[in-house]
Coordinates of C-alpha atoms and ligand atoms in Angstrom, one line a residue:
M1 CA 12.5 36.5 135.3
P2 CA 13.6 38.1 138.6
E3 CA 16.9 36.4 138.0
L4 CA 17.1 38.1 134.6
E5 CA 16.1 41.4 136.1
N6 CA 18.7 41.0 138.8
R7 CA 21.4 40.3 136.2
I8 CA 20.3 43.4 134.2
W9 CA 20.5 45.5 137.4
M10 CA 23.8 44.0 138.2
N11 CA 25.2 44.7 134.8
M12 CA 23.9 48.3 135.0
L13 CA 25.5 48.7 138.3
I14 CA 28.8 47.4 137.0
A15 CA 28.6 49.6 133.9
G16 CA 27.7 52.6 136.1
A17 CA 30.6 51.8 138.4
A18 CA 33.0 51.5 135.5
V19 CA 31.8 54.9 134.0
A20 CA 32.2 56.5 137.4
A21 CA 35.6 55.0 137.9
I22 CA 36.8 56.2 134.4
T23 CA 35.3 59.7 135.0
T24 CA 37.1 59.9 138.3
V25 CA 40.4 58.9 136.6
V26 CA 39.8 61.3 133.8
I27 CA 39.0 64.1 136.3
A28 CA 42.0 63.2 138.4
W29 CA 44.3 62.9 135.4
N30 CA 43.0 66.2 134.1
S31 CA 43.6 67.8 137.4
T32 CA 47.1 66.4 137.6
Q33 CA 47.7 67.6 134.0
K34 CA 46.2 71.0 134.6
A35 CA 48.1 71.7 137.7
P36 CA 51.5 71.6 136.1
L37 CA 50.1 73.4 133.0
V38 CA 48.9 76.3 135.2
K39 CA 52.1 76.1 137.1
T40 CA 54.3 76.2 134.1
R41 CA 52.3 78.9 132.4
N42 CA 52.6 81.0 135.6
R43 CA 56.4 80.4 135.5
A44 CA 56.5 81.5 131.9
L45 CA 54.7 84.7 132.8
E46 CA 57.0 85.2 135.7
L47 CA 60.0 84.9 133.4
L48 CA 58.3 87.3 130.9
Y49 CA 57.8 90.0 133.6
E50 CA 61.3 89.5 134.9
F51 CA 62.7 90.0 131.4
Q52 CA 60.4 92.9 130.7
H53 CA 61.6 94.6 133.9
A54 CA 65.2 94.0 133.2
A55 CA 64.9 95.3 129.6
A56 CA 62.8 98.4 130.6
T57 CA 63.7 101.8 129.2
P58 CA 61.9 104.3 131.3
L59 CA 62.3 108.0 130.4
H60 CA 64.6 108.8 133.3
A61 CA 67.1 106.0 132.1
L62 CA 66.9 107.3 128.5
R63 CA 67.6 110.8 129.7
Q64 CA 70.7 109.6 131.4
I65 CA 71.8 107.6 128.4
A66 CA 71.4 110.6 126.1
E67 CA 73.3 112.8 128.5
H68 CA 76.0 110.2 128.8
M69 CA 76.3 109.9 125.0
A70 CA 76.9 113.6 124.7
I71 CA 79.5 113.5 127.5
E72 CA 81.3 110.6 125.8
M73 CA 81.3 112.4 122.5
R74 CA 83.1 115.4 123.9
A75 CA 85.6 113.2 125.7
G76 CA 86.2 111.1 122.6
L77 CA 86.9 114.2 120.5
R78 CA 89.7 115.4 122.8
R79 CA 93.2 114.2 122.1
G80 CA 93.9 111.3 124.5
G81 CA 90.4 111.8 126.0
K82 CA 89.0 108.7 127.7
S83 CA 85.8 107.6 126.1
N84 CA 84.0 104.4 124.9
L85 CA 83.2 106.2 121.6
L86 CA 86.1 106.1 119.1
M87 CA 85.0 109.5 117.5
L88 CA 87.0 108.9 114.4
P89 CA 87.9 111.7 112.0
T90 CA 86.9 110.7 108.5
Y91 CA 88.7 113.5 106.5
V92 CA 85.4 114.1 104.7
E93 CA 85.3 117.8 105.0
N94 CA 83.4 118.7 101.8
L95 CA 79.9 117.4 101.6
P96 CA 78.0 116.9 98.3
D97 CA 76.2 120.0 96.9
G98 CA 74.6 118.5 93.9
D99 CA 77.2 119.6 91.4
E100 CA 78.7 116.1 91.2
E101 CA 78.7 114.7 87.7
G102 CA 79.7 111.5 85.9
L103 CA 79.8 107.8 86.3
F104 CA 81.0 106.5 89.7
Y105 CA 81.1 103.2 91.4
A106 CA 80.7 102.1 95.0
L107 CA 81.4 99.0 96.9
D108 CA 79.5 98.6 100.1
L109 CA 81.0 96.0 102.5
G110 CA 80.0 95.5 106.0
G111 CA 77.4 92.8 106.6
T112 CA 76.5 89.3 105.4
N113 CA 76.2 90.7 101.9
F114 CA 78.3 93.2 99.9
R115 CA 76.9 95.4 97.2
V116 CA 78.4 96.9 94.1
L117 CA 76.8 99.7 92.3
R118 CA 77.3 102.2 89.5
C119 CA 75.7 105.6 89.6
L120 CA 75.4 108.1 86.8
L121 CA 75.3 111.6 88.3
G122 CA 73.9 114.5 86.3
G123 CA 74.9 117.5 88.3
K124 CA 72.4 119.9 90.0
D125 CA 69.7 119.5 87.4
G126 CA 70.1 115.8 86.7
R127 CA 71.0 114.4 90.1
V128 CA 71.0 110.6 90.1
L129 CA 70.2 109.8 86.5
K130 CA 70.6 106.2 86.7
Q131 CA 71.9 103.5 89.0
E132 CA 72.3 99.8 89.1
F133 CA 73.4 97.5 91.8
E134 CA 74.2 93.9 92.5
E135 CA 74.2 92.2 95.9
V136 CA 76.3 89.2 96.7
S137 CA 76.3 87.1 99.9
I138 CA 79.6 86.5 101.6
P139 CA 80.2 82.8 102.4
K140 CA 80.6 82.4 106.2
A141 CA 84.0 80.8 105.9
L142 CA 85.3 84.0 104.2
M143 CA 84.2 86.1 107.2
L144 CA 86.6 84.1 109.4
G145 CA 89.4 83.5 106.9
T146 CA 92.2 85.6 105.6
S147 CA 92.0 89.1 104.2
A148 CA 93.4 88.0 100.8
E149 CA 90.6 85.4 100.5
L150 CA 87.9 87.9 101.4
F151 CA 89.2 90.7 99.1
D152 CA 89.9 88.4 96.2
F153 CA 86.3 87.1 96.3
I154 CA 85.0 90.7 96.4
A155 CA 87.3 92.0 93.7
E156 CA 86.3 89.2 91.3
R157 CA 82.7 90.1 91.6
L158 CA 83.4 93.8 91.4
V159 CA 85.5 93.5 88.3
D160 CA 82.8 91.3 86.7
F161 CA 80.2 93.9 87.5
V162 CA 82.2 96.8 86.1
S163 CA 83.0 95.0 82.9
R164 CA 79.2 94.5 82.4
E165 CA 78.7 98.3 82.2
G166 CA 75.9 99.0 79.8
E167 CA 75.6 101.7 77.1
G168 CA 73.2 103.7 79.3
F169 CA 76.1 104.6 81.6
K170 CA 78.4 106.2 79.0
T171 CA 80.0 109.5 80.0
R172 CA 81.0 112.3 77.5
N173 CA 84.4 110.8 77.1
G174 CA 83.1 107.3 77.8
M175 CA 85.1 105.7 75.0
Q176 CA 88.4 107.1 76.4
Q177 CA 87.5 106.8 80.1
T178 CA 90.1 104.3 81.3
V179 CA 89.7 104.6 85.0
R180 CA 86.5 103.8 87.0
E181 CA 86.5 105.7 90.3
M182 CA 84.9 104.2 93.3
G183 CA 83.8 104.9 96.8
L184 CA 84.5 102.1 99.2
T185 CA 82.0 101.9 102.0
F186 CA 83.6 99.8 104.7
S187 CA 81.3 99.3 107.7
F188 CA 83.9 98.5 110.4
P189 CA 85.9 100.8 112.6
V190 CA 88.9 102.2 110.6
K191 CA 91.5 104.7 111.7
Q192 CA 91.7 106.9 108.6
Q193 CA 95.0 108.6 107.6
S194 CA 93.3 110.4 104.7
V195 CA 90.0 110.3 102.9
K196 CA 91.2 107.3 100.9
S197 CA 93.3 105.3 103.3
G198 CA 92.8 103.8 106.8
A199 CA 93.8 100.9 109.0
I200 CA 91.2 98.4 110.2
I201 CA 90.8 98.8 114.0
Q202 CA 88.7 95.7 114.6
W203 CA 86.0 93.5 113.1
S204 CA 82.5 93.1 114.3
K205 CA 79.1 91.6 113.2
G206 CA 80.5 88.1 112.8
F207 CA 83.7 88.9 110.9
D208 CA 87.0 87.9 112.5
I209 CA 89.9 88.1 110.0
A210 CA 93.0 88.4 112.2
D211 CA 95.5 89.4 109.5
G212 CA 93.3 92.3 108.5
V213 CA 93.5 94.2 111.8
G214 CA 96.0 97.1 111.4
A215 CA 96.1 96.7 107.6
D216 CA 95.1 99.5 105.2
V217 CA 91.7 98.4 103.8
V218 CA 92.1 100.4 100.6
A219 CA 95.5 98.8 99.9
L220 CA 94.0 95.3 100.5
L221 CA 91.2 95.9 98.1
Q222 CA 93.3 97.7 95.5
S223 CA 95.8 94.9 95.3
A224 CA 93.0 92.3 95.0
I225 CA 91.5 94.4 92.2
N226 CA 94.9 94.6 90.5
R227 CA 95.3 90.8 90.8
Q228 CA 92.1 90.4 88.7
R229 CA 93.6 92.2 85.6
G230 CA 90.3 93.6 84.6
P231 CA 89.2 97.2 83.9
K232 CA 91.2 99.9 85.8
I233 CA 89.3 100.7 89.0
E234 CA 90.6 103.2 91.6
V235 CA 89.3 103.8 95.1
A236 CA 88.7 107.6 95.4
V237 CA 87.3 107.6 98.9
L238 CA 87.0 105.3 101.9
V239 CA 83.9 105.9 104.0
N240 CA 82.0 104.2 106.8
D241 CA 78.4 103.3 106.0
T242 CA 77.1 106.0 108.3
V243 CA 79.2 108.6 106.4
G244 CA 77.9 107.3 103.0
T245 CA 74.4 107.6 104.4
L246 CA 75.0 111.2 105.6
A247 CA 76.5 112.2 102.3
G248 CA 73.7 110.5 100.4
G249 CA 71.1 112.3 102.5
R250 CA 73.0 115.7 102.2
Y251 CA 72.9 115.3 98.5
W252 CA 69.2 115.9 98.6
N253 CA 68.7 117.9 101.7
E254 CA 71.2 120.4 103.1
D255 CA 69.9 120.1 106.6
V256 CA 71.1 116.5 107.0
M257 CA 73.7 116.6 109.8
V258 CA 73.6 113.0 111.1
G259 CA 74.0 109.7 109.3
M260 CA 72.8 106.6 111.1
I261 CA 72.7 102.9 110.5
L262 CA 70.1 100.6 112.0
G263 CA 70.7 97.3 110.3
T264 CA 72.8 94.3 111.1
G265 CA 75.0 96.6 113.2
T266 CA 74.4 100.1 114.4
N267 CA 76.4 103.3 114.3
A268 CA 76.1 107.1 113.7
C269 CA 78.2 109.9 112.4
Y270 CA 77.6 113.7 112.3
V271 CA 79.1 116.9 111.0
E272 CA 81.3 118.5 113.6
H273 CA 82.0 122.2 113.5
D274 CA 83.8 122.4 116.8
L275 CA 86.8 120.4 115.8
P276 CA 89.7 119.9 118.3
S277 CA 93.0 121.5 117.3
H278 CA 94.6 118.1 116.3
V279 CA 92.0 117.6 113.6
Q280 CA 92.6 120.0 110.7
S281 CA 89.9 120.8 108.2
G282 CA 90.1 123.3 105.4
S283 CA 86.4 123.8 105.4
G284 CA 86.2 124.1 109.2
E285 CA 83.9 121.0 109.5
M286 CA 84.4 117.3 109.2
I287 CA 82.3 114.2 109.5
I288 CA 83.1 112.3 112.7
N289 CA 82.4 108.6 112.8
M290 CA 81.3 107.9 116.3
E291 CA 81.4 104.1 116.3
W292 CA 78.6 104.3 118.8
G293 CA 78.2 100.5 118.9
G294 CA 80.9 100.6 121.5
F295 CA 79.0 103.0 123.8
W296 CA 78.4 101.8 127.3
S297 CA 76.5 103.3 130.2
S298 CA 75.5 101.8 133.5
H299 CA 71.9 103.0 132.6
L300 CA 71.7 100.5 129.7
P301 CA 69.2 97.8 130.7
R302 CA 71.1 94.6 130.6
T303 CA 69.3 91.2 130.9
F304 CA 70.5 87.7 131.4
A305 CA 70.2 87.1 127.6
D306 CA 72.5 90.1 126.9
E307 CA 75.1 88.7 129.3
Q308 CA 75.0 85.2 127.8
L309 CA 75.1 86.6 124.3
D310 CA 78.1 88.8 125.0
K311 CA 80.0 86.1 126.8
E312 CA 79.7 83.7 123.9
S313 CA 80.3 86.3 121.1
L314 CA 83.4 86.8 119.0
N315 CA 84.1 90.1 120.8
P316 CA 83.1 89.7 124.5
G317 CA 83.0 92.9 126.5
Q318 CA 82.8 95.0 123.3
A319 CA 80.1 96.7 121.3
G320 CA 77.6 96.6 124.2
Y321 CA 75.3 99.2 122.7
E322 CA 75.3 97.5 119.3
K323 CA 74.5 94.1 120.9
M324 CA 71.3 95.6 122.3
I325 CA 70.3 97.5 119.1
G326 CA 71.7 95.8 116.0
G327 CA 69.6 93.4 113.9
M328 CA 72.3 90.8 114.1
Y329 CA 71.5 90.3 117.8
L330 CA 67.8 91.0 118.3
G331 CA 66.6 87.6 117.1
E332 CA 69.3 85.9 119.1
I333 CA 68.2 87.7 122.3
V334 CA 64.6 86.6 121.7
R335 CA 65.8 83.0 121.1
R336 CA 67.7 82.9 124.4
V337 CA 64.6 84.2 126.3
L338 CA 62.4 81.6 124.6
L339 CA 64.9 78.8 125.3
R340 CA 64.9 79.7 129.0
M341 CA 61.1 79.7 129.0
E342 CA 61.0 76.4 127.4
K343 CA 63.5 74.9 129.8
E344 CA 62.0 76.3 132.9
A345 CA 58.4 76.6 132.0
S346 CA 57.7 74.2 129.1
L347 CA 56.5 77.1 127.0
F348 CA 56.0 74.8 124.0
G349 CA 55.2 71.7 125.9
G350 CA 58.7 70.1 125.8
P351 CA 61.0 68.4 125.0
V352 CA 63.3 71.4 124.0
P353 CA 63.4 71.5 120.2
S354 CA 67.0 71.2 119.0
K355 CA 66.7 74.3 116.7
L356 CA 65.8 76.4 119.7
K357 CA 69.1 75.4 121.3
E358 CA 71.1 76.5 118.2
P359 CA 72.6 80.0 118.4
F360 CA 71.4 82.5 115.8
S361 CA 68.8 80.1 114.5
L362 CA 66.2 82.9 114.9
I363 CA 67.1 85.9 112.8
T364 CA 65.7 89.4 113.3
P365 CA 63.5 89.5 110.2
E366 CA 61.6 86.6 111.7
I367 CA 61.0 88.3 115.0
A368 CA 60.0 91.4 113.0
K369 CA 57.4 89.3 111.2
M370 CA 56.1 87.9 114.5
H371 CA 56.0 91.3 116.0
A372 CA 53.9 92.6 113.0
D373 CA 51.4 89.8 113.4
E374 CA 48.0 91.4 114.1
S375 CA 45.9 88.3 113.5
K376 CA 43.5 87.3 116.3
N377 CA 45.2 83.9 116.7
L378 CA 48.7 85.1 116.0
R379 CA 48.9 82.9 113.0
V380 CA 52.3 84.3 111.8
V381 CA 53.8 83.6 115.2
A382 CA 52.6 80.0 115.0
K383 CA 54.1 79.7 111.5
V384 CA 57.5 81.1 112.4
L385 CA 57.7 78.9 115.5
R386 CA 56.9 75.9 113.3
D387 CA 59.2 76.9 110.4
V388 CA 62.2 78.0 112.5
F389 CA 62.1 75.7 115.6
G390 CA 59.9 72.9 114.3
V391 CA 57.4 73.4 117.1
Q392 CA 54.3 71.9 115.5
K393 CA 51.6 73.0 117.9
T394 CA 51.5 76.0 120.2
D395 CA 48.6 77.4 122.2
L396 CA 47.5 81.0 122.0
A397 CA 48.8 81.9 125.4
A398 CA 52.3 80.7 124.5
R399 CA 52.2 82.6 121.2
R400 CA 51.2 85.8 123.1
I401 CA 54.2 85.4 125.3
V402 CA 56.4 85.0 122.3
H403 CA 54.9 88.1 120.7
D404 CA 55.5 90.1 123.9
V405 CA 59.2 89.0 124.0
C406 CA 59.6 90.3 120.5
D407 CA 57.9 93.5 121.4
I408 CA 60.2 94.1 124.4
V409 CA 63.3 93.5 122.4
I410 CA 62.3 95.6 119.4
M411 CA 61.1 98.4 121.6
R412 CA 64.2 98.5 123.7
S413 CA 66.4 98.7 120.6
A414 CA 64.3 101.6 119.1
R415 CA 64.3 103.5 122.4
L416 CA 68.0 103.1 123.0
A417 CA 68.7 104.3 119.4
A418 CA 66.4 107.3 120.1
A419 CA 68.4 108.1 123.2
G420 CA 71.6 108.0 121.1
I421 CA 70.1 110.4 118.6
V422 CA 69.1 112.8 121.3
G423 CA 72.6 112.6 122.7
I424 CA 74.0 113.8 119.4
F425 CA 71.4 116.5 119.3
K426 CA 72.5 117.6 122.7
K427 CA 76.1 117.8 121.4
I428 CA 75.4 119.7 118.2
G429 CA 71.9 121.1 118.3
G430 CA 71.8 123.9 120.7
E431 CA 69.3 124.6 123.5
A432 CA 65.7 123.4 124.2
F433 CA 66.0 119.7 124.5
D434 CA 64.3 118.3 127.5
S435 CA 60.6 117.8 127.7
T436 CA 60.1 118.5 131.4
D437 CA 63.0 120.4 132.7
S438 CA 65.0 121.7 129.8
R439 CA 66.9 124.2 131.8
T440 CA 68.5 121.8 134.2
L441 CA 69.7 119.4 131.6
T442 CA 70.7 121.9 128.9
N443 CA 72.5 124.2 131.2
L444 CA 74.3 121.4 133.0
H445 CA 76.4 120.2 130.2
W446 CA 75.9 122.7 127.4
D447 CA 79.2 123.8 125.8
S448 CA 78.8 127.5 125.1
Q449 CA 81.5 127.5 122.4
E450 CA 79.3 125.6 120.0
P451 CA 77.8 127.6 117.1
Q452 CA 74.8 129.4 118.3
Q453 CA 73.1 129.6 114.9
L454 CA 72.5 125.8 115.3
D455 CA 70.1 126.6 118.1
T456 CA 67.2 127.1 115.8
K457 CA 68.3 125.2 112.7
R458 CA 66.6 122.1 111.7
I459 CA 68.6 118.9 112.1
V460 CA 67.9 116.0 109.8
V461 CA 69.0 112.5 110.6
A462 CA 69.4 110.2 107.6
V463 CA 68.9 106.6 108.5
D464 CA 69.7 103.5 106.4
G465 CA 69.3 99.8 107.4
G466 CA 66.7 97.1 107.4
L467 CA 65.7 97.4 111.0
Y468 CA 64.5 100.9 110.4
E469 CA 63.3 100.4 106.9
H470 CA 61.3 97.2 107.3
C471 CA 60.0 97.3 110.8
T472 CA 57.2 99.9 110.9
Q473 CA 56.7 99.7 114.6
Y474 CA 60.4 100.3 115.2
R475 CA 60.1 103.7 113.6
V476 CA 57.1 104.5 115.6
Y477 CA 58.8 103.5 118.9
M478 CA 61.9 105.4 118.0
R479 CA 60.1 108.6 117.1
A480 CA 57.9 108.4 120.2
A481 CA 61.0 108.1 122.4
V482 CA 62.7 111.0 120.7
N483 CA 59.5 113.1 121.3
E484 CA 59.4 112.1 124.9
L485 CA 63.0 113.1 125.4
L486 CA 62.8 116.5 123.7
S487 CA 60.9 119.6 124.3
E488 CA 58.2 120.3 121.7
A489 CA 60.4 122.9 120.0
G490 CA 63.3 120.5 120.0
A491 CA 61.2 117.6 118.6
K492 CA 60.1 119.9 115.8
R493 CA 63.7 120.7 114.9
L494 CA 64.7 117.1 114.6
Q495 CA 63.6 115.2 111.6
I496 CA 64.4 111.5 111.0
V497 CA 64.3 110.3 107.4
L498 CA 64.9 107.0 105.7
S499 CA 67.8 107.2 103.2
K500 CA 67.2 104.0 101.4
D501 CA 70.5 102.4 100.2
G502 CA 72.0 105.8 101.1
S503 CA 75.3 104.3 102.2
G504 CA 76.3 103.0 98.8
I505 CA 74.9 105.9 96.7
G506 CA 76.5 108.3 99.1
A507 CA 79.9 106.7 98.7
S508 CA 79.6 107.1 94.9
I509 CA 78.6 110.7 95.3
L510 CA 81.6 111.3 97.6
A511 CA 83.8 109.5 95.0
A512 CA 82.6 112.1 92.5
R513 CA 83.4 114.9 95.0
H514 CA 87.0 113.6 95.5
S515 CA 87.5 112.5 91.9
Q516 CA 91.0 112.8 90.4
H517 CA 89.6 112.5 86.8
R518 CA 86.7 115.0 86.8
G519 CA 87.1 116.1 83.2
A520 CA 87.0 112.6 81.7
N521 CA 83.8 111.9 83.7
K522 CA 81.3 114.4 82.3
I523 CA 78.0 113.0 81.2
T524 CA 77.5 112.2 77.6
C525 CA 74.1 113.8 76.7
P526 CA 71.2 115.6 78.2
M527 CA 69.4 113.1 80.3
E528 CA 65.9 113.0 81.8
R529 CA 65.4 115.5 84.6
P530 CA 64.4 113.9 87.8
S531 CA 60.9 115.3 87.7
E532 CA 60.3 113.5 84.4
A533 CA 61.9 110.4 85.6
A534 CA 59.9 110.4 88.7
E535 CA 56.7 110.5 86.7
R536 CA 57.8 107.6 84.5
P537 CA 60.0 105.4 86.7
S538 CA 61.4 102.3 85.1
V539 CA 63.1 99.5 86.9
H540 CA 65.3 96.8 85.7
L541 CA 65.5 93.5 87.6
C542 CA 68.5 91.4 86.6
G543 CA 69.6 88.0 87.6
G544 CA 73.2 89.1 88.2
N545 CA 73.8 89.1 84.5
S546 CA 72.9 92.0 82.2
S547 CA 71.7 89.8 79.4
S548 CA 69.0 88.5 81.6
C549 CA 67.7 92.0 82.5
S550 CA 64.1 92.6 82.0
Q551 CA 62.2 95.8 82.3
H552 CA 59.5 96.2 84.9
T553 CA 57.2 99.0 85.6
Q554 CA 57.2 100.6 89.0
S555 CA 53.8 99.1 89.8
E556 CA 55.1 95.6 89.6
L557 CA 57.4 96.3 92.5
P558 CA 56.9 96.8 96.2
P559 CA 55.5 100.3 96.7
R560 CA 58.1 103.0 96.8
S561 CA 57.7 106.6 97.6
T562 CA 59.7 109.1 95.7
Q563 CA 58.7 112.1 97.7
F564 CA 61.4 114.4 99.0
T565 CA 59.2 116.4 101.4
Q566 CA 60.1 118.1 104.6
S567 CA 57.0 116.9 106.3
E568 CA 57.0 115.2 109.6
P569 CA 57.1 111.4 109.5
T570 CA 54.0 109.5 108.7
P571 CA 55.0 105.9 109.3
R572 CA 54.4 103.8 106.2
S573 CA 53.5 100.2 106.6
T574 CA 56.5 98.2 105.5
Q575 CA 56.0 95.1 107.5
F576 CA 57.2 91.9 105.9
T577 CA 54.7 90.6 103.6
Q578 CA 55.0 88.1 100.8
S579 CA 55.6 90.9 98.3
E580 CA 58.0 92.9 100.4
P581 CA 61.6 92.1 99.6
Q582 CA 63.5 90.9 102.6
S583 CA 66.4 89.9 100.5
N584 CA 68.7 92.8 101.1
W585 CA 68.4 92.6 104.9
L586 CA 70.4 90.0 106.6
Q587 CA 69.3 87.4 104.1
A588 CA 72.0 86.3 101.7
T589 CA 70.8 86.7 98.2
Q590 CA 72.2 87.9 94.9
H591 CA 70.3 90.2 92.6
S592 CA 70.6 93.4 90.8
V593 CA 68.2 96.3 90.6
S594 CA 68.5 99.6 88.9
Y595 CA 66.2 102.6 89.2
V596 CA 66.2 105.6 87.1
Y597 CA 65.5 107.8 90.1
G598 CA 67.6 107.3 93.1
L599 CA 67.1 108.0 96.8
E600 CA 64.0 107.3 98.6
Y601 CA 62.7 109.2 101.7
I602 CA 59.7 107.6 103.1
D603 CA 59.6 108.9 106.6
Ligands
BGC1 C1 80.6 98.9 112.7 C2 80.4 100.3 112.2 C3 79.3 100.3 111.2 C4 78.0 99.7 111.9 C5 76.8 99.6 111.0 C6 79.3 98.3 113.3 O1 79.5 97.0 113.7 O2 81.6 98.9 113.7 O3 81.6 100.7 111.6 O4 79.0 101.6 110.9 O5 78.3 98.4 112.3 O6 77.1 98.8 109.9

């Protein structure tokens, strides 16, 4: 018995010792595991703070940037003036006034997609009676090929679209109308010789077609159209997308003075009254395409990710401002920061996922989605990391860091764009800008020759582009920065509105304005007035082929506002949701939509 007891005691002792040993190992293992975890997490936070610091846009820096923008604008306007802004005369000297009437086309080329649209204009009372568009993605190879390859591809789709013109688009002389006039929106820098000709200066946004540089873009397109042997189509105007946006906005609101794009790329144009002597204008004003993507200032907050991105881009040393603001680059900046965090701080636990190493694998709509994630556990962030990089499991701390990186990059873009707007405002808008010490800043650089009546006039900025349209927080950040930079009176005078798809519609309105065939292009019958149309909006969704069009009521579509109010912006929630179309922003898709009632101002 005592022997049995001894054995039991002995066994218990052994078992106890084993448990103790295992516990010690587990504790020790845990502590060896936790130590690096804490260490790496701290390193990730260090990297986050470092990035945040380098990307910061404090008010004093934004002021300097706005000031510098205004200085560069003046320099760029002077003949031979040295400036990093091209300040290109556009020869658009007559802006829409609502009288435009008839059927006009537009081709909008400048990103990963191009868009063709037809627009039936009904004059002052009718406005945009009907419009229809189709969007086509451009194969990557064509963005890097020859100009003939690119323009043949585009012309084929354009001719196909024009030849599918439905009965609803008939003009008064529709049966005899032999020429379809078109506005060409070309969203790259062009040195225009007239309102319908211009030589390509350089490519951007992932395009690099060497034989196109120096060529007349209208001639390139016109010969490609002629090669198609389809309906007769003539380019009536050549405009930058910013110019189309300004014209589209002006069509509805005569205070629109600035057109701006915040999409794949970024740029702005404005109506200049104080033209230098070498730029002649019958009306005394002309739209100037700033090409502000090329703006540079030592006050721009440049991080390691911007430097890497620029070095490896197709146009190193160029388009510095655009590379900090444009949708083409924001996702890539975030990816580079996350890659560094993964390499140096095992943010996702290692090994480095191959997709994370792939340039441009994270596109801006994805970071906008993560940024808009308000769930407690950042579910959307986890999903994007899984879908895009194949990172199966992430902890909440890592997801928070990712969210913060997206916020820093989006906020920087919005605040820098705001400084640019304020720079334009400084150039054209008159006195009363600065929130704290308006006298110092306004008197310092104010050009007294500029028209004084502008001092009190409202200035409306029409903005087009997915970044502004789809990312609610972007609009909030931008408006907040504008308000910080301006005095209260100045902020009240500056209104920013979304001019949805304005660049294409604006081009067709400008084509009407510069039409050579006005008589043949009158509308056929009294159409619905916009107020009636707005009450009964009808929308057609087509699969790129008119026979497959089906009619949908407005309520089946993502919410649209058709208000044309003058009120101050009330940010609408347009975050990416399942029902929100992301298709026409950076994502290559093909579809066609027509609305009875045109432009949309939601801001
Ligand atoms: C182009 C501009 C264009 C802007 C927005 C830039 O890359 O140089 O001409 O307006 O993108 O599309």
